[in-house]
């Protein structure tokens, strides 16, 4: 299952995504965790110290390797240099899976030990001083989008992405790559403004969206969010001594998390799992192609000097039935 956590800056989306990842690890589920936020805080939220977090390999810096591997023998993609963030897979492309090893994981993922097991952590890499004035952060998150485009995942395995803050996620088609999107909102007008933007943008793409209320202090806070977002409000998280200790770098055992917050995490997982029966791989592939053609016309063809529409394999549909190997059948 592919799950995104979004929300305005400071809403607590990284904290809640890290709690959800810990919850999945505690029940033994295979997890790939991806930090796609410009502020790279997911590693520390999962218990890494500053040096360990800084040493994580950046996907953005390994984009040529990622492209070369995913391209495989796809004859429609003439070279790795002509691949852009939206390039869809086709016959001959290499696909990635949550459980299987592959060179992308070898280069970009590192195991993080948590209560109950380990997760694979991948990061886009920070936006550095060298990028100022010459780069866009979406060029870094493009590595994540390309990875998701070539990912085949099944039930009871999870890819959890801590997304960029606010509505920046809509700068590409990556917001359509998820089975479930959890929008973290504080009980304030600013807190729900991103929800309204997300709801509006996602309306035409069938994005499954639920609101997770955070920093809830009393019933009035819950009532405010319910009045603002209606039935989209799924669960709320209140004050947490466990989180407070985690933010100080001294997290207790995860089974000591407050019962109410632990129940909320169970609800998040159950809600995400329920979307499995609603999967539509044809729509998923069609949306992938839609954004690829849009990007090709807007800037991709000019930048690469190639007709990127020719990369689309009209007979290819990404799905779990595509086979156990890493290469899509012809």
Tab-separated table of C-alpha atoms in Angstrom:
chain	number	residue	atom	x	y	z
A	1	UNK	CA	0.000	0.000	0.000
A	2	UNK	CA	1.303	3.451	-0.908
A	3	UNK	CA	0.508	6.078	1.726
A	4	UNK	CA	1.286	9.804	1.777
A	5	UNK	CA	1.320	12.184	4.722
A	6	UNK	CA	0.719	15.811	3.753
A	7	UNK	CA	-0.107	19.039	5.569
A	8	UNK	CA	1.095	22.550	6.134
A	9	UNK	CA	4.519	23.156	7.602
A	10	UNK	CA	4.500	22.654	11.358
A	11	UNK	CA	1.311	20.588	11.370
A	12	UNK	CA	3.139	17.537	12.666
A	13	UNK	CA	2.952	15.426	9.492
A	14	UNK	CA	6.519	14.153	9.901
A	15	UNK	CA	5.865	13.209	13.516
A	16	UNK	CA	2.665	11.363	12.609
A	17	UNK	CA	4.208	9.665	9.594
A	18	UNK	CA	7.050	8.445	11.825
A	19	UNK	CA	4.543	7.143	14.392
A	20	UNK	CA	2.685	5.301	11.643
A	21	UNK	CA	5.942	3.800	10.363
A	22	UNK	CA	6.798	2.659	13.895
A	23	UNK	CA	3.331	1.141	14.222
A	24	UNK	CA	3.807	-0.835	10.992
A	25	UNK	CA	7.254	-2.014	12.051
A	26	UNK	CA	5.901	-3.097	15.439
A	27	UNK	CA	3.437	-5.471	13.777
A	28	UNK	CA	6.148	-6.866	11.490
A	29	UNK	CA	4.979	-5.317	8.225
A	30	UNK	CA	7.563	-4.677	5.479
A	31	UNK	CA	7.981	-0.910	5.095
A	32	UNK	CA	9.802	1.463	2.762
A	33	UNK	CA	9.821	4.940	4.323
A	34	UNK	CA	10.600	7.921	2.081
A	35	UNK	CA	11.378	11.468	3.170
A	36	UNK	CA	10.277	13.670	0.264
A	37	UNK	CA	10.032	16.893	2.266
A	38	UNK	CA	12.390	19.810	1.656
A	39	UNK	CA	13.063	19.743	5.401
A	40	UNK	CA	14.600	16.320	5.953
A	41	UNK	CA	13.304	15.393	9.409
A	42	UNK	CA	11.963	11.873	8.980
A	43	UNK	CA	15.284	10.203	9.822
A	44	UNK	CA	15.619	11.969	13.192
A	45	UNK	CA	11.934	11.294	13.898
A	46	UNK	CA	12.734	7.606	13.453
A	47	UNK	CA	15.574	7.841	15.952
A	48	UNK	CA	18.634	8.669	13.856
A	49	UNK	CA	21.090	11.161	15.284
A	50	UNK	CA	22.244	14.136	13.230
A	51	UNK	CA	25.337	12.394	11.865
A	52	UNK	CA	23.380	9.284	10.852
A	53	UNK	CA	20.684	11.368	9.189
A	54	UNK	CA	23.246	13.458	7.309
A	55	UNK	CA	24.961	10.299	6.040
A	56	UNK	CA	21.810	8.935	4.369
A	57	UNK	CA	22.321	8.648	0.595
A	58	UNK	CA	20.244	11.170	-1.337
A	59	UNK	CA	18.004	9.808	-4.074
A	60	UNK	CA	18.326	13.080	-5.975
A	61	UNK	CA	22.086	12.624	-6.229
A	62	UNK	CA	21.666	9.070	-7.521
A	63	UNK	CA	19.064	9.834	-10.143
A	64	UNK	CA	21.240	8.639	-13.089
A	65	UNK	CA	21.628	5.233	-11.426
A	66	UNK	CA	17.901	5.055	-10.684
A	67	UNK	CA	17.027	5.929	-14.275
A	68	UNK	CA	19.501	3.468	-15.752
A	69	UNK	CA	18.173	0.626	-13.636
A	70	UNK	CA	14.461	1.325	-14.153
A	71	UNK	CA	14.878	1.813	-17.903
A	72	UNK	CA	15.974	-1.789	-18.281
A	73	UNK	CA	15.584	-2.903	-21.894
A	74	UNK	CA	12.506	-0.797	-22.639
A	75	UNK	CA	12.971	0.064	-26.342
A	76	UNK	CA	10.677	3.095	-26.041
A	77	UNK	CA	13.110	4.825	-23.667
A	78	UNK	CA	16.107	5.467	-25.873
A	79	UNK	CA	18.479	6.367	-23.057
A	80	UNK	CA	18.485	7.071	-19.335
A	81	UNK	CA	19.212	10.715	-20.223
A	82	UNK	CA	15.792	11.009	-21.870
A	83	UNK	CA	13.933	9.770	-18.788
A	84	UNK	CA	12.156	12.433	-16.770
A	85	UNK	CA	10.382	12.187	-13.418
A	86	UNK	CA	7.110	11.125	-15.045
A	87	UNK	CA	8.456	8.521	-17.489
A	88	UNK	CA	6.096	5.541	-17.220
A	89	UNK	CA	7.180	1.911	-17.327
A	90	UNK	CA	6.552	-0.272	-20.353
A	91	UNK	CA	7.545	-3.632	-21.736
A	92	UNK	CA	11.179	-4.208	-20.785
A	93	UNK	CA	11.217	-1.729	-17.884
A	94	UNK	CA	12.528	-2.925	-14.565
A	95	UNK	CA	10.022	-2.757	-11.731
A	96	UNK	CA	10.690	-2.493	-8.010
A	97	UNK	CA	8.909	-4.233	-5.166
A	98	UNK	CA	8.731	-3.570	-1.453
A	99	UNK	CA	10.244	-6.872	-0.305
A	100	UNK	CA	12.724	-7.679	-3.051
A	101	UNK	CA	16.320	-6.398	-3.124
A	102	UNK	CA	17.402	-4.291	-6.074
A	103	UNK	CA	20.193	-1.843	-6.992
A	104	UNK	CA	17.988	1.171	-6.179
A	105	UNK	CA	17.655	0.007	-2.570
A	106	UNK	CA	21.356	-0.852	-2.468
A	107	UNK	CA	22.260	2.692	-3.504
A	108	UNK	CA	19.542	4.733	-1.806
A	109	UNK	CA	17.998	2.838	1.118
A	110	UNK	CA	19.359	2.208	4.588
A	111	UNK	CA	17.838	-0.007	7.300
A	112	UNK	CA	16.554	1.714	10.420
A	113	UNK	CA	15.979	-0.499	13.442
A	114	UNK	CA	12.695	0.146	15.246
A	115	UNK	CA	10.687	-1.703	17.868
A	116	UNK	CA	9.627	-4.955	16.266
A	117	UNK	CA	11.828	-4.785	13.191
A	118	UNK	CA	13.617	-2.669	10.623
A	119	UNK	CA	12.344	-0.431	7.830
A	120	UNK	CA	14.056	0.739	4.681
A	121	UNK	CA	14.543	4.517	4.776
A	122	UNK	CA	15.093	6.550	1.624
A	123	UNK	CA	15.514	10.324	1.403
A	124	UNK	CA	15.434	12.778	-1.484
A	125	UNK	CA	18.249	14.766	0.092
A	126	UNK	CA	18.145	18.314	1.436
A	127	UNK	CA	17.849	21.496	-0.583
A	128	UNK	CA	21.354	22.901	-0.210
A	129	UNK	CA	22.960	26.318	-0.612
A	130	UNK	CA	24.393	25.105	-3.917
A	131	UNK	CA	20.844	24.660	-5.235
A	132	UNK	CA	19.811	28.255	-4.557
A	133	UNK	CA	19.061	30.128	-7.733
A	134	UNK	CA	19.827	27.170	-10.011
A	135	UNK	CA	17.590	24.296	-8.952
A	136	UNK	CA	14.053	23.469	-7.997
A	137	UNK	CA	13.376	21.070	-5.160
A	138	UNK	CA	10.925	19.219	-7.383
A	139	UNK	CA	13.918	18.060	-9.433
A	140	UNK	CA	14.963	16.130	-6.332
A	141	UNK	CA	11.525	14.735	-5.537
A	142	UNK	CA	11.393	13.595	-9.157
A	143	UNK	CA	13.487	10.608	-8.085
A	144	UNK	CA	10.675	9.587	-5.733
A	145	UNK	CA	8.030	9.995	-8.432
A	146	UNK	CA	10.012	7.871	-10.875
A	147	UNK	CA	10.480	5.208	-8.187
A	148	UNK	CA	6.728	5.169	-7.439
A	149	UNK	CA	5.897	4.940	-11.152
A	150	UNK	CA	7.867	1.688	-11.345
A	151	UNK	CA	6.718	0.246	-8.016
A	152	UNK	CA	4.531	-2.839	-7.757
A	153	UNK	CA	3.223	-3.289	-4.240
A	154	UNK	CA	0.699	-5.609	-2.674
A	155	UNK	CA	-1.408	-5.922	0.468
A	156	UNK	CA	0.275	-5.974	3.880
A	157	UNK	CA	3.357	-4.164	2.563
A	158	UNK	CA	3.763	-0.439	2.788
A	159	UNK	CA	5.494	2.549	1.215
A	160	UNK	CA	5.036	5.601	3.437
A	161	UNK	CA	6.027	9.009	2.039
A	162	UNK	CA	6.444	12.177	4.093
A	163	UNK	CA	5.555	14.703	1.392
A	164	UNK	CA	6.495	18.332	0.847
A	165	UNK	CA	4.529	20.813	2.949
A	166	UNK	CA	1.442	22.657	1.805
A	167	UNK	CA	0.171	22.318	-1.747
A	168	UNK	CA	3.644	21.955	-3.277
A	169	UNK	CA	2.833	18.279	-3.917
A	170	UNK	CA	0.689	19.398	-6.842
A	171	UNK	CA	3.720	20.680	-8.751
A	172	UNK	CA	3.851	17.178	-10.270
A	173	UNK	CA	1.608	14.169	-10.627
A	174	UNK	CA	3.041	12.489	-7.546
A	175	UNK	CA	-0.104	13.228	-5.536
A	176	UNK	CA	-1.922	10.582	-7.639
A	177	UNK	CA	0.581	7.824	-6.801
A	178	UNK	CA	-0.963	6.813	-3.472
A	179	UNK	CA	-3.689	4.474	-2.288
A	180	UNK	CA	-4.365	6.757	0.678
A	181	UNK	CA	-3.390	10.310	1.530
A	182	UNK	CA	-3.534	11.403	5.166
A	183	UNK	CA	-3.696	15.174	5.543
A	184	UNK	CA	-2.506	16.318	8.968
A	185	UNK	CA	-4.383	19.412	10.145
A	186	UNK	CA	-4.263	21.504	13.286
A	187	UNK	CA	-7.541	22.911	14.656
A	188	UNK	CA	-6.997	26.386	13.190
A	189	UNK	CA	-8.130	28.219	10.060
A	190	UNK	CA	-4.628	27.959	8.629
A	191	UNK	CA	-4.589	24.314	9.585
A	192	UNK	CA	-7.556	23.495	7.379
A	193	UNK	CA	-6.639	25.781	4.468
A	194	UNK	CA	-4.305	23.177	2.969
A	195	UNK	CA	-7.085	20.616	3.284
A	196	UNK	CA	-9.363	22.776	1.145
A	197	UNK	CA	-6.647	23.210	-1.479
A	198	UNK	CA	-5.882	19.504	-1.518
A	199	UNK	CA	-9.531	18.546	-1.711
A	200	UNK	CA	-10.089	20.849	-4.655
A	201	UNK	CA	-6.976	19.816	-6.596
A	202	UNK	CA	-7.465	16.108	-5.976
A	203	UNK	CA	-11.169	16.045	-6.767
A	204	UNK	CA	-10.794	15.100	-10.436
A	205	UNK	CA	-8.222	12.355	-9.835
A	206	UNK	CA	-9.989	10.064	-7.401
A	207	UNK	CA	-7.472	10.681	-4.637
A	208	UNK	CA	-8.501	8.969	-1.394
A	209	UNK	CA	-8.096	11.662	1.263
A	210	UNK	CA	-8.651	11.590	5.006
A	211	UNK	CA	-7.875	14.255	7.599
A	212	UNK	CA	-5.866	13.467	10.722
A	213	UNK	CA	-6.404	16.080	13.413
A	214	UNK	CA	-3.258	16.873	15.376
A	215	UNK	CA	-2.437	18.919	18.464
A	216	UNK	CA	-5.970	18.445	19.767
A	217	UNK	CA	-6.347	19.791	23.290
A	218	UNK	CA	-10.062	19.472	23.982
A	219	UNK	CA	-13.479	18.675	22.536
A	220	UNK	CA	-13.779	22.171	21.108
A	221	UNK	CA	-10.713	21.498	18.914
A	222	UNK	CA	-12.276	18.270	17.642
A	223	UNK	CA	-15.609	19.978	17.037
A	224	UNK	CA	-13.893	22.761	15.081
A	225	UNK	CA	-12.197	20.312	12.730
A	226	UNK	CA	-15.366	18.277	12.296
A	227	UNK	CA	-17.272	21.410	11.365
A	228	UNK	CA	-14.575	22.422	8.848
A	229	UNK	CA	-13.833	19.099	7.126
A	230	UNK	CA	-16.910	16.983	7.880
A	231	UNK	CA	-16.691	13.243	7.379
A	232	UNK	CA	-13.162	13.530	5.992
A	233	UNK	CA	-11.965	13.796	9.614
A	234	UNK	CA	-10.776	10.277	10.415
A	235	UNK	CA	-8.982	10.434	13.775
A	236	UNK	CA	-7.373	12.948	16.112
A	237	UNK	CA	-4.135	12.916	18.073
A	238	UNK	CA	-3.836	14.688	21.387
A	239	UNK	CA	-0.966	15.615	23.640
A	240	UNK	CA	1.650	12.869	23.875
A	241	UNK	CA	4.338	12.430	26.500
A	242	UNK	CA	5.761	9.679	24.282
A	243	UNK	CA	6.197	12.100	21.385
A	244	UNK	CA	7.677	14.694	23.716
A	245	UNK	CA	10.320	12.185	24.841
A	246	UNK	CA	10.951	11.143	21.226
A	247	UNK	CA	11.563	14.749	20.222
A	248	UNK	CA	14.183	14.947	22.961
A	249	UNK	CA	15.897	11.904	21.452
A	250	UNK	CA	14.813	9.555	24.249
A	251	UNK	CA	11.801	7.620	22.944
A	252	UNK	CA	10.402	4.994	25.308
A	253	UNK	CA	9.394	1.554	24.030
A	254	UNK	CA	6.766	2.024	21.368
A	255	UNK	CA	4.251	-0.116	23.232
A	256	UNK	CA	4.172	2.642	25.863
A	257	UNK	CA	2.534	5.091	23.444
A	258	UNK	CA	-0.708	6.425	24.885
A	259	UNK	CA	-3.624	4.067	24.270
A	260	UNK	CA	-5.740	6.691	22.505
A	261	UNK	CA	-2.946	7.535	20.086
A	262	UNK	CA	-2.173	3.847	19.530
A	263	UNK	CA	-5.831	3.265	18.625
A	264	UNK	CA	-5.647	6.143	16.162
A	265	UNK	CA	-2.669	4.495	14.438
A	266	UNK	CA	-4.628	1.238	14.161
A	267	UNK	CA	-7.417	3.207	12.500
A	268	UNK	CA	-4.992	4.747	10.008
A	269	UNK	CA	-3.718	1.324	9.036
A	270	UNK	CA	-7.189	-0.201	8.755
A	271	UNK	CA	-8.324	2.718	6.590
A	272	UNK	CA	-5.317	2.393	4.301
A	273	UNK	CA	-5.736	-1.369	4.043
A	274	UNK	CA	-9.396	-0.971	3.081
A	275	UNK	CA	-8.413	0.898	-0.085
A	276	UNK	CA	-6.758	-2.239	-1.483
A	277	UNK	CA	-10.079	-3.563	-2.759
A	278	UNK	CA	-10.657	-0.265	-4.560
A	279	UNK	CA	-7.437	-0.351	-6.574
A	280	UNK	CA	-7.773	0.479	-10.249
A	281	UNK	CA	-4.452	-0.203	-11.967
A	282	UNK	CA	-5.759	0.943	-15.342
A	283	UNK	CA	-6.694	4.343	-13.912
A	284	UNK	CA	-3.384	4.481	-12.053
A	285	UNK	CA	-1.465	3.855	-15.284
A	286	UNK	CA	-3.672	6.274	-17.225
A	287	UNK	CA	-2.970	9.060	-14.727
A	288	UNK	CA	0.735	8.303	-14.939
A	289	UNK	CA	0.615	8.715	-18.705
A	290	UNK	CA	-1.510	11.886	-18.410
A	291	UNK	CA	1.087	13.678	-16.308
A	292	UNK	CA	3.937	12.370	-18.427
A	293	UNK	CA	2.440	13.795	-21.607
A	294	UNK	CA	1.704	17.056	-19.809
A	295	UNK	CA	5.303	17.372	-18.601
A	296	UNK	CA	6.698	16.298	-21.959
A	297	UNK	CA	4.861	19.092	-23.749
A	298	UNK	CA	5.548	21.720	-21.075
A	299	UNK	CA	9.311	21.234	-20.752
A	300	UNK	CA	10.479	17.640	-21.198
A	301	UNK	CA	10.731	17.481	-24.987
A	302	UNK	CA	12.716	20.695	-25.146
A	303	UNK	CA	15.030	19.746	-22.291
A	304	UNK	CA	15.832	16.246	-23.538
A	305	UNK	CA	15.662	16.880	-27.282
A	306	UNK	CA	13.397	13.844	-27.653
A	307	UNK	CA	9.728	13.160	-28.302
A	308	UNK	CA	8.832	11.869	-24.858
A	309	UNK	CA	5.306	10.940	-25.892
A	310	UNK	CA	6.948	8.039	-27.707
A	311	UNK	CA	7.947	6.606	-24.322
A	312	UNK	CA	4.340	5.635	-23.619
A	313	UNK	CA	3.641	1.940	-24.173
A	314	UNK	CA	-0.072	1.959	-25.093
A	315	UNK	CA	-0.579	-1.720	-24.255
A	316	UNK	CA	1.089	-1.653	-20.843
A	317	UNK	CA	-0.814	-1.579	-17.550
A	318	UNK	CA	1.108	-1.684	-14.290
A	319	UNK	CA	-0.330	-4.293	-11.924
A	320	UNK	CA	0.483	-6.924	-9.335
A	321	UNK	CA	-0.132	-9.590	-11.979
A	322	UNK	CA	2.792	-8.443	-14.049
A	323	UNK	CA	4.966	-11.254	-12.703
A	324	UNK	CA	7.416	-11.921	-9.898
A	325	UNK	CA	10.499	-10.859	-11.844
A	326	UNK	CA	11.879	-7.341	-12.043
A	327	UNK	CA	11.332	-6.906	-15.785
A	328	UNK	CA	7.932	-6.259	-17.264
A	329	UNK	CA	6.971	-8.860	-19.867
A	330	UNK	CA	6.631	-7.927	-23.507
